[in-house]
CSV table of C-alpha atoms in Angstrom, one decimal:
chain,number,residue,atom,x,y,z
A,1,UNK,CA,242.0,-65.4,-16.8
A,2,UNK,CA,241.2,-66.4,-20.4
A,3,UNK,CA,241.3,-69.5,-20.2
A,4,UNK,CA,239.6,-69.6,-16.6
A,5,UNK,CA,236.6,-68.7,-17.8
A,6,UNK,CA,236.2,-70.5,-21.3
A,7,UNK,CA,237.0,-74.4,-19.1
A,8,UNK,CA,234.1,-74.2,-17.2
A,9,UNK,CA,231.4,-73.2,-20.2
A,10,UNK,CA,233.4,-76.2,-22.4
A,11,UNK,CA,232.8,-78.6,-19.6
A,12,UNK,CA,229.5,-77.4,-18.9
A,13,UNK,CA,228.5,-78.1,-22.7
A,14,UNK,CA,230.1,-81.2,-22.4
A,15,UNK,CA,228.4,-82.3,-19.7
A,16,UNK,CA,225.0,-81.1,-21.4
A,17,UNK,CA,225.9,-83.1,-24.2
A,18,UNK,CA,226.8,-86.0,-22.1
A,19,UNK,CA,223.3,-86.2,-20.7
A,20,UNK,CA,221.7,-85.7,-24.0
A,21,UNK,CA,223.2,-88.9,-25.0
A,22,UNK,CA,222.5,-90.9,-22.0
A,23,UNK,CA,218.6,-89.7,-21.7
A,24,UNK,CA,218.3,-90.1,-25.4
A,25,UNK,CA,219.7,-93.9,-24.6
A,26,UNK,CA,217.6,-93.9,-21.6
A,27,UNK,CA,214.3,-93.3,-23.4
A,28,UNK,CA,215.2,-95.7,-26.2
A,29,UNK,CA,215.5,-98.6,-23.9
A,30,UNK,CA,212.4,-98.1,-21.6
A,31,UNK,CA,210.4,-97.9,-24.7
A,32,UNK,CA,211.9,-101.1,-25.8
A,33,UNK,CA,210.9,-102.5,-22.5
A,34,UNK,CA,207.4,-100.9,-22.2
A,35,UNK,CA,206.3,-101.1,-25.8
A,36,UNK,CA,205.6,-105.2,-25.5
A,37,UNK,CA,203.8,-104.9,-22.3
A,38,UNK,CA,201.1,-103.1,-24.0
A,39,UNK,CA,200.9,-104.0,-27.7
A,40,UNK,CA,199.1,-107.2,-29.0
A,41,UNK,CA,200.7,-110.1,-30.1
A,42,UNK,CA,201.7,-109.8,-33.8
A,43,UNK,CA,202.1,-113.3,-34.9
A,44,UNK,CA,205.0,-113.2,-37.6
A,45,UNK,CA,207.0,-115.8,-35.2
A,46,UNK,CA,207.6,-118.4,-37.8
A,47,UNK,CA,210.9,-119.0,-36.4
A,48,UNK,CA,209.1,-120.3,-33.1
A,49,UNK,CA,207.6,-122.9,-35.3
A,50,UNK,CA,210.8,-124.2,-36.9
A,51,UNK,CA,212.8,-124.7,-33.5
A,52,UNK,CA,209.7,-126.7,-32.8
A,53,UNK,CA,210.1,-128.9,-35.9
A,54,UNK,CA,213.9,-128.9,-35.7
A,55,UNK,CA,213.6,-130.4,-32.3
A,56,UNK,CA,211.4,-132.7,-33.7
A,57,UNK,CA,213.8,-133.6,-35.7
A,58,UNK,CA,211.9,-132.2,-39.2
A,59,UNK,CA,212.9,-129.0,-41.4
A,60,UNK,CA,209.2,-127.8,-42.6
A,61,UNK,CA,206.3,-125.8,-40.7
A,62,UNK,CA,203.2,-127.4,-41.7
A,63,UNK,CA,201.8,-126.3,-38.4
A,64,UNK,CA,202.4,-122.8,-39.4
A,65,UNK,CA,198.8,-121.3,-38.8
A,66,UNK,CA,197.0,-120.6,-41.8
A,67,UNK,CA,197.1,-117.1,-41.5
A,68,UNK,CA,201.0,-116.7,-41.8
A,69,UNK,CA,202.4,-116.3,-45.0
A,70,UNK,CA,206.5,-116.2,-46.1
A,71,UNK,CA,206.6,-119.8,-46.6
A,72,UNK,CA,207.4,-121.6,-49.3
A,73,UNK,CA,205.2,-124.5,-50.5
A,74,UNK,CA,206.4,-127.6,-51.9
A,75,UNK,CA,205.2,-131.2,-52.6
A,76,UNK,CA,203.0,-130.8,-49.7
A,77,UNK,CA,205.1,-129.1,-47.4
A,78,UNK,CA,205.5,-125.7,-46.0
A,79,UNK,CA,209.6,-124.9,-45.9
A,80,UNK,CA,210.6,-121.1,-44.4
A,81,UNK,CA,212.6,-119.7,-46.9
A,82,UNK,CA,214.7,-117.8,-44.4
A,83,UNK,CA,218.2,-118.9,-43.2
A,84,UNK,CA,217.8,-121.4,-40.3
A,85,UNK,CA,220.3,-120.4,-37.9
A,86,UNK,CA,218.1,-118.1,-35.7
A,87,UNK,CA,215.6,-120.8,-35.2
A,88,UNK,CA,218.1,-123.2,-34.3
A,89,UNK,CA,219.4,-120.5,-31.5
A,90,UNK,CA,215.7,-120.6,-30.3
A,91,UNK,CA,215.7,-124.9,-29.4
A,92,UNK,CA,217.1,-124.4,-26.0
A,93,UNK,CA,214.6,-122.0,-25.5
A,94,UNK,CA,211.3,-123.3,-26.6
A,95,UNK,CA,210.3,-123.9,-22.9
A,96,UNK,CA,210.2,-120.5,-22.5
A,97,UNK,CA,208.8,-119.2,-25.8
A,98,UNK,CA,205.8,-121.7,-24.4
A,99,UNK,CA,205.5,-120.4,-21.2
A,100,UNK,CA,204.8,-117.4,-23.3
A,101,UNK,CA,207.4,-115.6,-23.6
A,102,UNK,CA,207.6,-113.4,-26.5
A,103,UNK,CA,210.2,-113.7,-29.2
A,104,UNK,CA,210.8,-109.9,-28.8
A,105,UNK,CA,212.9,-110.6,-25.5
A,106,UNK,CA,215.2,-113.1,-27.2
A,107,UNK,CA,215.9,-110.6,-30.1
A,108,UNK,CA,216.8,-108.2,-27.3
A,109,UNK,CA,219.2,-110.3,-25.3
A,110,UNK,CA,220.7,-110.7,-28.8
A,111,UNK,CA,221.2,-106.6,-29.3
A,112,UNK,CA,222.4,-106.7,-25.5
A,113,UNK,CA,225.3,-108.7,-27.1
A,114,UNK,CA,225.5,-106.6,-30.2
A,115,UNK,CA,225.8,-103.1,-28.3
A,116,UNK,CA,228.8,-104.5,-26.0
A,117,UNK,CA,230.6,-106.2,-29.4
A,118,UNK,CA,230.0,-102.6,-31.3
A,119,UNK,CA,231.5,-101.3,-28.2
A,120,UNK,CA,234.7,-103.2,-28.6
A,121,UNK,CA,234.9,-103.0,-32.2
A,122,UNK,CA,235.1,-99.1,-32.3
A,123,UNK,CA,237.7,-99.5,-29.7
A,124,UNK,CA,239.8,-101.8,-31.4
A,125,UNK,CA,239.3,-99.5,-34.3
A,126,UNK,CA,240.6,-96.3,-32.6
A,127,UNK,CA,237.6,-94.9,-31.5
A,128,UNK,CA,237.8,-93.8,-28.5
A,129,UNK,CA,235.8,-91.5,-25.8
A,130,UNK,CA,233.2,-89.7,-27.5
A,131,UNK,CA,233.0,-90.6,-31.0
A,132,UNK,CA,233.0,-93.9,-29.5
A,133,UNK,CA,229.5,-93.3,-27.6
A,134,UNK,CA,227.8,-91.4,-30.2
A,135,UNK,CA,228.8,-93.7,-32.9
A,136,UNK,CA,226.8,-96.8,-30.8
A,137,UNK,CA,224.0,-95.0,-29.9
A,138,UNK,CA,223.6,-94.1,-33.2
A,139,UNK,CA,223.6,-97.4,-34.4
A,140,UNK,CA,221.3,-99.0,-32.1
A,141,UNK,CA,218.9,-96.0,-31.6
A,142,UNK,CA,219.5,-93.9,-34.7
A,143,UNK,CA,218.9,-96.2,-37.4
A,144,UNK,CA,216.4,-99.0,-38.5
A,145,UNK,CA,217.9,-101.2,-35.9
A,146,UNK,CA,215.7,-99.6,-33.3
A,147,UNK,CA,212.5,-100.8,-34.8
A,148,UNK,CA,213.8,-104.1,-35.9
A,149,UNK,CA,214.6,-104.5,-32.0
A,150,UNK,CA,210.9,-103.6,-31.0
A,151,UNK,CA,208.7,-105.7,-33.5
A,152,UNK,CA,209.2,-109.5,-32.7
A,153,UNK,CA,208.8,-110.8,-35.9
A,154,UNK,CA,211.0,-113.5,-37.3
A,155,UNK,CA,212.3,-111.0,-40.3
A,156,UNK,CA,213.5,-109.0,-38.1
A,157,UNK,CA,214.9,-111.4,-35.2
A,158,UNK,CA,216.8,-112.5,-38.4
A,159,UNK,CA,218.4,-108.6,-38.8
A,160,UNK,CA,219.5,-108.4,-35.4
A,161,UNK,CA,221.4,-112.1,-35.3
A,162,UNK,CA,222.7,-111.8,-38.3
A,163,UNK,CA,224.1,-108.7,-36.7
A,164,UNK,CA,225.5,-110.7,-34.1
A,165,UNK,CA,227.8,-113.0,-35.9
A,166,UNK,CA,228.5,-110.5,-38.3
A,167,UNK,CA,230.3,-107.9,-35.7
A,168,UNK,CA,231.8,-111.4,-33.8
A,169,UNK,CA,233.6,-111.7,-36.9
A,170,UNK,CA,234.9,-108.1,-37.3
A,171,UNK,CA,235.7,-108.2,-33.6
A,172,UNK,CA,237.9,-111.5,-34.5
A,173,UNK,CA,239.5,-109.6,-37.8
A,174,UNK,CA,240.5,-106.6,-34.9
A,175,UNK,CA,241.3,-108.6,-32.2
A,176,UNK,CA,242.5,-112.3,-31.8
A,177,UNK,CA,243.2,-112.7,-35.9
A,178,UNK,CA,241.8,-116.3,-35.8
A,179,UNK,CA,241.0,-116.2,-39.4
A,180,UNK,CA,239.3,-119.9,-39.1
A,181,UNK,CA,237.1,-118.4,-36.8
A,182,UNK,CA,235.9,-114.8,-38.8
A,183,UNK,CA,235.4,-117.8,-41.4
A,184,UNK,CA,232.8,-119.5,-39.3
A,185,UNK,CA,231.4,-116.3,-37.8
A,186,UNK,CA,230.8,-114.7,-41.5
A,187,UNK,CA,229.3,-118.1,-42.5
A,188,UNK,CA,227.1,-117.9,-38.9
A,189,UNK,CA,225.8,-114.9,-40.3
A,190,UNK,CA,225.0,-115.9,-43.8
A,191,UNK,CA,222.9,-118.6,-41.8
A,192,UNK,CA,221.1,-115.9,-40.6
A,193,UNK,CA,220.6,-113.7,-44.0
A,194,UNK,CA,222.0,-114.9,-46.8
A,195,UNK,CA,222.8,-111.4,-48.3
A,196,UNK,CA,226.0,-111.8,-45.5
A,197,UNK,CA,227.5,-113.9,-47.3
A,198,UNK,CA,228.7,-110.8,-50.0
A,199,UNK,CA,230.4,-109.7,-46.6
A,200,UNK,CA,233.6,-112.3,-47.5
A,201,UNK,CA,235.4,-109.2,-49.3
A,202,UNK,CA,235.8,-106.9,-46.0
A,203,UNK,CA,237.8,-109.7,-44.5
A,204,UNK,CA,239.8,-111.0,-47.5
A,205,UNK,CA,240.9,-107.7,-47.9
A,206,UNK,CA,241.9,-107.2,-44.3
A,207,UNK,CA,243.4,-110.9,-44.3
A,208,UNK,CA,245.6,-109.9,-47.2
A,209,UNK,CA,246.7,-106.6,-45.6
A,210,UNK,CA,248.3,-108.2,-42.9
A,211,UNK,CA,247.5,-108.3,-38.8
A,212,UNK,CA,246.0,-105.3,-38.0
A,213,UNK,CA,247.1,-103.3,-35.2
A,214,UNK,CA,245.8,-100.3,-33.5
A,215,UNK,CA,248.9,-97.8,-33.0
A,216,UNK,CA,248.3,-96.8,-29.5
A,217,UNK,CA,250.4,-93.8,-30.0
A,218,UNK,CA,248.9,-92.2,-33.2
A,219,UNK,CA,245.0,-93.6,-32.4
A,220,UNK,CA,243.7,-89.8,-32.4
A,221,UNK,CA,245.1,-89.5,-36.3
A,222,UNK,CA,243.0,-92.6,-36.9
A,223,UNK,CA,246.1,-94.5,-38.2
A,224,UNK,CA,246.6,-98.4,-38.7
A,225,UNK,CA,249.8,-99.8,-39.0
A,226,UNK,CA,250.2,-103.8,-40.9
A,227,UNK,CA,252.7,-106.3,-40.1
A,228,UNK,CA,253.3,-107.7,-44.4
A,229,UNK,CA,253.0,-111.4,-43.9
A,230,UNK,CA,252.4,-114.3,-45.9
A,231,UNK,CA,248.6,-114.0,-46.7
A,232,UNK,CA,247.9,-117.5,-47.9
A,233,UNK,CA,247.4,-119.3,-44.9
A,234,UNK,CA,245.2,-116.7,-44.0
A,235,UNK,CA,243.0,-116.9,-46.6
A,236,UNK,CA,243.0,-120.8,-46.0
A,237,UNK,CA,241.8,-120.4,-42.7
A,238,UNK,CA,239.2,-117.8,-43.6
A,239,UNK,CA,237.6,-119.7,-46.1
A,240,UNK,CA,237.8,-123.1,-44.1
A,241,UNK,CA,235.6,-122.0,-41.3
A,242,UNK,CA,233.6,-119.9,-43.8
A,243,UNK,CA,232.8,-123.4,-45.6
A,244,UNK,CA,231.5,-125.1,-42.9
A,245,UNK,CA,228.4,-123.0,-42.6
A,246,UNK,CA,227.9,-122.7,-46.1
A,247,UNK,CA,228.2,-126.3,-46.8
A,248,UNK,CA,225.6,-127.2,-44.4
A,249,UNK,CA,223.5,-124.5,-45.4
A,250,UNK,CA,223.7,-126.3,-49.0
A,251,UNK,CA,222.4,-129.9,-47.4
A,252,UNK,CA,219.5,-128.2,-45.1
A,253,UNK,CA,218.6,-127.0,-49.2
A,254,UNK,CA,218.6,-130.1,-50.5
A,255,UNK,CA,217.2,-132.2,-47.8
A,256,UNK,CA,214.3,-129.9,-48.4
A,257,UNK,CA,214.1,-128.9,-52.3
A,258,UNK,CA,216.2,-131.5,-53.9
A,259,UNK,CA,218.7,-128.9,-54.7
A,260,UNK,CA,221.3,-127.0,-53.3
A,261,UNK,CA,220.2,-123.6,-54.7
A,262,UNK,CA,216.8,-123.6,-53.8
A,263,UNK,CA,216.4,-121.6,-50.4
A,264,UNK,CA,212.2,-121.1,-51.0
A,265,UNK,CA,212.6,-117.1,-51.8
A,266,UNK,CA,211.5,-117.9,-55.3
A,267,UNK,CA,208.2,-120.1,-54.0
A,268,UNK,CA,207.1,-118.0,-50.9
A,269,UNK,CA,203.6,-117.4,-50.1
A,270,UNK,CA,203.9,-113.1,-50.3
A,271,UNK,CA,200.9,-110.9,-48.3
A,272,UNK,CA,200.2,-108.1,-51.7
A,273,UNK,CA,200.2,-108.5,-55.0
A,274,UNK,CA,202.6,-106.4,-55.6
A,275,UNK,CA,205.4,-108.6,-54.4
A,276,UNK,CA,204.0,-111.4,-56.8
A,277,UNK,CA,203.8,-108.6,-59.9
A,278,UNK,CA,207.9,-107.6,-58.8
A,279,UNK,CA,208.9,-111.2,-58.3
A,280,UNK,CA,207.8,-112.2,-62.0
A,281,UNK,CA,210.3,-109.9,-63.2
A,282,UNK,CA,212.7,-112.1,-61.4
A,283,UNK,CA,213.9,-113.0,-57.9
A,284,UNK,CA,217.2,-111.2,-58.7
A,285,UNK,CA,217.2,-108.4,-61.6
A,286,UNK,CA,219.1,-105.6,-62.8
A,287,UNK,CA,214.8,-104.2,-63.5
A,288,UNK,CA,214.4,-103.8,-59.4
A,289,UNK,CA,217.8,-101.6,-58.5
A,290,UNK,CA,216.6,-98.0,-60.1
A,291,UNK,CA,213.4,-98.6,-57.3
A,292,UNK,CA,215.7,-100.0,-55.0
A,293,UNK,CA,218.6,-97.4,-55.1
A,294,UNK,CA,215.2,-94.4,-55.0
A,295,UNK,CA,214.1,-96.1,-51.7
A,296,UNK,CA,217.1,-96.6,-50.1
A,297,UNK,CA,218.4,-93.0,-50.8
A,298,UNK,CA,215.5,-90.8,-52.2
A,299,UNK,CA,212.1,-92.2,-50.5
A,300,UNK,CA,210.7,-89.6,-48.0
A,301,UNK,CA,208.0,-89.1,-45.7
A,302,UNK,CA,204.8,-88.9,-47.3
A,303,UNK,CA,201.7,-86.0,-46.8
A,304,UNK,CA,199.2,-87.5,-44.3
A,305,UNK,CA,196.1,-88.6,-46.2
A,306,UNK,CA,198.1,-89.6,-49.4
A,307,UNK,CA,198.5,-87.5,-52.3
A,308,UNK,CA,195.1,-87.0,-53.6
A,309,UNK,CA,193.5,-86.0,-50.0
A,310,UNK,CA,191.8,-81.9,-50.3
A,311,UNK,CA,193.4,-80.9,-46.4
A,312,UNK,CA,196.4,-82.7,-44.8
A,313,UNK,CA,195.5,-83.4,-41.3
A,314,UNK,CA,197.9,-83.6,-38.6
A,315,UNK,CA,200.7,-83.9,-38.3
A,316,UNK,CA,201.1,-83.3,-41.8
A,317,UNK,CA,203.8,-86.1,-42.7
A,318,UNK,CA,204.2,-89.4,-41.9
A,319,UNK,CA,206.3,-92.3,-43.2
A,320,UNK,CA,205.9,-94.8,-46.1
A,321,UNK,CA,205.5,-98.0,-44.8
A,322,UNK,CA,207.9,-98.6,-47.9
A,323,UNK,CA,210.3,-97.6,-46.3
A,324,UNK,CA,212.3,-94.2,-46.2
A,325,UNK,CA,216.0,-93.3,-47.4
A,326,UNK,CA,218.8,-93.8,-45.4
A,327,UNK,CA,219.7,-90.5,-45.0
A,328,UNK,CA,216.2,-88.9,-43.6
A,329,UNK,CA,215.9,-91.4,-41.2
A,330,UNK,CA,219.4,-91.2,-39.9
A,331,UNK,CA,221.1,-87.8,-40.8
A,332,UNK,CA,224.4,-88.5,-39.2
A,333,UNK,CA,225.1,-91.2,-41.7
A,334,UNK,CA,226.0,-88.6,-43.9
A,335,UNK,CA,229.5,-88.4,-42.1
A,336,UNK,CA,230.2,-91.7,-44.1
A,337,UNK,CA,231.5,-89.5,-46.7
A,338,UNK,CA,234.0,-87.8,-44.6
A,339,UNK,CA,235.9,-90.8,-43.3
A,340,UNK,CA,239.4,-90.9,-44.9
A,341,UNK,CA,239.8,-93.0,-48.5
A,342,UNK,CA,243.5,-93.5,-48.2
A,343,UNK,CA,243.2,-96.0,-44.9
A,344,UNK,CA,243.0,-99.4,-45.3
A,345,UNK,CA,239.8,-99.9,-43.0
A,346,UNK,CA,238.0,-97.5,-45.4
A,347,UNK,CA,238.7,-99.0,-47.9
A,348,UNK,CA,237.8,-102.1,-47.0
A,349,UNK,CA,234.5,-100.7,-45.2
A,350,UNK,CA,233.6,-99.2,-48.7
A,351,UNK,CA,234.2,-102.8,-50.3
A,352,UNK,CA,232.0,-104.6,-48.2
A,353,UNK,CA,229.1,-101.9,-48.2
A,354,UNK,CA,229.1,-102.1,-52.1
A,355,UNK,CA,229.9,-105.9,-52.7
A,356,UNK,CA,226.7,-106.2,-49.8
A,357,UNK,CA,224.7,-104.0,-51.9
A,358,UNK,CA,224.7,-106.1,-54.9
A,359,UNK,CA,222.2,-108.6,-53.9
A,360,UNK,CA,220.0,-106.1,-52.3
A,361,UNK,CA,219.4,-104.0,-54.9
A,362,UNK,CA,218.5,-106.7,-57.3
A,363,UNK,CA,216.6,-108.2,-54.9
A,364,UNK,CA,212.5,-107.8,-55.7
A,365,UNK,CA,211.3,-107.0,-52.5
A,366,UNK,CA,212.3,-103.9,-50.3
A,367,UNK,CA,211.0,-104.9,-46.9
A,368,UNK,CA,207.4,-104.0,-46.8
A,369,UNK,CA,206.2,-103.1,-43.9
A,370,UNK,CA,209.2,-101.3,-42.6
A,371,UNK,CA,210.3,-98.0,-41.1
A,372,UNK,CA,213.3,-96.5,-42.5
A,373,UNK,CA,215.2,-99.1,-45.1
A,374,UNK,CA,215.7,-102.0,-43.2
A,375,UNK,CA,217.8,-104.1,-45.6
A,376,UNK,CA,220.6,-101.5,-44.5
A,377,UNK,CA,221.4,-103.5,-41.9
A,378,UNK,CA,223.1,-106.4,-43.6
A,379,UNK,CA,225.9,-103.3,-44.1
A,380,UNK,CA,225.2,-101.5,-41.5
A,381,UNK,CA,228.0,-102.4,-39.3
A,382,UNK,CA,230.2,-101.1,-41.6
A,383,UNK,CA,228.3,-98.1,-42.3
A,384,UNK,CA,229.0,-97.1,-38.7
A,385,UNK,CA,232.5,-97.7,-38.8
A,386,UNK,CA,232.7,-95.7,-41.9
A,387,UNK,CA,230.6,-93.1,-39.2
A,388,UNK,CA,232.7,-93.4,-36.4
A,389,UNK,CA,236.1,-92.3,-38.5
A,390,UNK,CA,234.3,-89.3,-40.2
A,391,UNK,CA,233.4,-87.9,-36.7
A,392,UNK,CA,235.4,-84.9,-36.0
A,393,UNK,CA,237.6,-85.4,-33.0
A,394,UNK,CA,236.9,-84.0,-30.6
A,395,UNK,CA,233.1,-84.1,-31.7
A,396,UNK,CA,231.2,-81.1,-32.7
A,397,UNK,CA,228.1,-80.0,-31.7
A,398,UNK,CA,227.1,-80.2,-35.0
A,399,UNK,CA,228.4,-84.1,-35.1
A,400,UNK,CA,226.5,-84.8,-32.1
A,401,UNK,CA,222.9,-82.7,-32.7
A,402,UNK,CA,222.9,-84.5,-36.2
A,403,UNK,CA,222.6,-88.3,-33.7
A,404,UNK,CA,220.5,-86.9,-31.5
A,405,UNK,CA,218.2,-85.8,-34.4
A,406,UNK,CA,218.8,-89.3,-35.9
A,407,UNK,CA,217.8,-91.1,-32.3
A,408,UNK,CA,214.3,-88.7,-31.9
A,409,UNK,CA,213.6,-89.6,-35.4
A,410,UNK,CA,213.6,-93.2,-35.2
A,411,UNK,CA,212.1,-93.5,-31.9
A,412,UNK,CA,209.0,-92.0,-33.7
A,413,UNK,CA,209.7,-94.4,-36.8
A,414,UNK,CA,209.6,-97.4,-34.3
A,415,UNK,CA,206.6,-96.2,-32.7
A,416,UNK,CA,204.6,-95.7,-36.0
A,417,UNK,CA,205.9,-99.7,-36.9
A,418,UNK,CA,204.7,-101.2,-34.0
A,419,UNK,CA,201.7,-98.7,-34.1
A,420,UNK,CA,201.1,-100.1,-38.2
A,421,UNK,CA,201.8,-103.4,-37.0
C-alpha cells in the first residue's frame, strides 16, 4: 500500500517538473521570436557588410557607415578584425539579408542547429532522460547564450557559430572519430573566434585516450571505456584538418596587413575610452586577468541609480552592463564542481575550460555591453558537459529549481540587453 501511494505523488512531481521545463523553453523561444518584431534596428551588422565585399571579391568594409566602429583602419582601408568565417556563411544569403531580413534570424537558424548537436552530444556522452533535458535548456536559456541569440549583432552572431563548429567537432570526437574532420571543425571555429583555437587540447587528449565509447550497460555510473590504440595517426589527422583553416586564416591576414599575425584587434576603432586606456596596457597582458577573473566570477548586480544615488528606486538592482559573474547569472553551473575528476571526459573538459581561459583573461576587453559574461561561451560547451555529469541521477529538485532559476534570470538579463541596446 506503501508504495501505492508514494508512485502517483513522484509521478505527479515529475510531471510538474516536466512542464516547468517545457513552459520555461516555451517562453524562451516566443520571446526570441517576438522580441525582433518590435525592437529597432541596432546596426552592429558589420558582418552584412563583409559577405557583401567578399562577394565582391574584396576583404575590407569601407562602406561600413560611419557610425559603426570595431574596425580596424589601415593604409586607407577599413579591415573587421573579427574571424571571417560567419560572414562568409552569410554570401549565399545576402538576397535575403537585402530584402531585409534581419541578421538575428540567421543567428537563430544557427542555435536551431546548435540545440539538436548539444542534444546528441549529451547523448553520446551518457546523458540520458532528464539530466539530458535540463542540461540543454540550461545552456541555451540559462546562460549568456540567450542574449547572444536575441541581439543581432555581428559579435554575437560570431558566439553562436563559433558554437556551431565547436560542438560539430565534439560531436565528431563522440561519434564517427574522423579525427581529420574534428581538425577542420575546431579550425571552422577558430574562423569564427579565434580564442577556439586554445580548444586543440580537449581533443588531443581525447585522441590520445583512444576511441571513445559509451558503455551502454554502465551509462547511469557515467563510465567510459577506451579501446588503447596507436595515437599517432590520430594526432596526424587532427592536426591536418585543423591546419587547413588555420593556414587560410594566416593568408586572409596577410592579404590584408602584410602579416600573418596581424588580425586588426590591436588597430580597432573602440566606442569608450576606456577600451583605448586598457588596450595601452597591451592587447594581451598578465595586468587585465585580476579584472577579468573579478568579472567573470565576482561582478554582481549593481543598486539602481549607481552607488552615490540618496533612494534606490525600483526594482532596486539591476545588471552591469559589464557584465555579471558566471555563477549569478547561471546558478546551476555551480554543479561543474561535482562532476567526477577521475574520468577521462572530465578531465579533459577541465583542460580545455582552462587552456580556453588563457587568452580570455589576458585579453583587454571584457565584452562591453553585455549581460552576464559573454566571453564564457568560447568554453561554454564544455562547461555544460562538465554540468550535465555533476547532475544527480535521477535529478533533484534541487538540480532542477537551480535551472529554472538560471532560465528566469537570463530571460530578464536578455531583456535588459536588448532593452540597453
Amino acid at each position: 500500500m506503501t508504495d501505492v501511494s508514494v508512485k502517483p505523488q513522484s509521478i505527479t512531481g515529475s510531471r510538474g517538473w516536466d512542464l516547468t521545463l517545457v513552459g520555461l523553453g516555451a517562453v524562451a523561444l516566443i520571446f526570441l521570436l517576438v522580441w525582433p518584431t518590435v525592437q529597432v534596428a541596432l546596426g552592429g551588422d558589420q558582418y552584412v557588410f563583409l559577405a557583401r565585399r567578399l562577394a565582391e571579391g574584396g576583404l575590407d568594409v569601407d562602406n561600413l557607415p560611419p557610425r559603426y566602429g570595431d574596425f580596424a583602419p589601415w593604409q586607407g582601408h577599413k579591415y573587421l578584425p573579427f574571424g571571417p568565417l560567419p560572414a562568409l556563411l552569410l554570401v549565399p544569403l545576402l538576397p535575403l539579408l537585402h530584402a531585409g531580413m534581419a541578421l538575428v534570424f540567421v543567428g537563430y537558424a544557427f542555435t536551431a542547429a546548435n540545440v539538436l548537436i548539444l542534444y546528441r552530444v549529451l547523448g553520446l556522452m551518457g546523458v540520458a532522460d532528464e539530466r539530458r533535458h535540463w542540461a540543454t535548456l540550461l545552456y541555451f536559456a540559462g546562460t549568456p547564450y540567450l542574449g547572444v541569440t536575441l541581439i543581432g549583432i555581428s559579435t554575437y552572431y560570431a558566439h553562436i557559430v563559433a558554437t556551431t563548429f565547436l560542438l560539430l567537432a565534439i560531436h565528431e570526437a563522440f561519434g564517427k572519430r574522423r579525427w581529420l574532420l574534428v581538425g577542420l571543425f575546431v579550425g571552422l571555429s577558430g574562423a569564427c573566434r579565434f580564442t577556439e583555437i586554445f580548444a586543440l587540447p580537449f581533443f588531443i587528449w581525447m585522441a590520445a585516450a583512444g576511441d571513445v565509447a559509451v558503455n551502454a550497460v554502465q551509462s547511469q555510473r557515467h563510465r567510459f571505456e577506451t579501446r588503447p590504440a596507436k595515437p599517432f595517426p590520430r594526432f596526424a589527422m587532427l592536426l591536418s584538418g585543423f591546419a587547413v583553416p588555420m593556414l587560410l586564416l594566416c593568408a586572409y591576414n596577410y592579404a590584408r596587413f602584410g602579416t600573418i599575425a596581424e588580425t586588426g584587434f590591436g588597430k580597432a576603432v573602440l566606442y569608450r575610452d576606456v577600451l583605448y586606456e586598457a588596450r595601452s596596457a597591451g592587447l594581451f597582458s598578465l595586468a587585465h586577468v585580476p579584472k577579468n577573473v573579478f568579472m567573470m566570477l565576482l561582478q554582481g548586480p549593481q543598486p539602481v541609480g549607481g552607488d552615490s544615488t540618496a533612494v534606490l528606486r525600483f526594482p532596486y538592482v539591476e545588471p552591469s552592463r559589464w557584465g555579471m559573474g558566471l555563477f549569478f547569472t547561471s546558478p546551476a553551473l555551480l554543479y561543474v564542481f561535482r562532476a567526477r575528476l577521475n574520468e577521462t571526459l572530465v578531465k579533459a573538459c577541465w583542460i580545455a575550460t582552462l587552456t580556453l581561459l588563457v587568452p580570455i583573461l589576458a585579453y583587454y576587453g571584457i565584452g562591453y555591453l553585455q549581460f552576464g559574461y559573454r566571453y564564457a561561451l568560447d568554453f561554454m560547451p564544455f562547461l555544460i558537459v562538465l554540468v550535465a555529469r555533476g547532475f544527480p541521477d535521477p535529478m533533484t529538485n534541487r538540480a532542477r529549481l537551480l535551472v529554472a532559476v538560471s532560465v528566469v534570470i537570463n530571460i530578464w538579463g536578455a531583456l535588459m540587453l536588448a532593452v540597453w541596446l
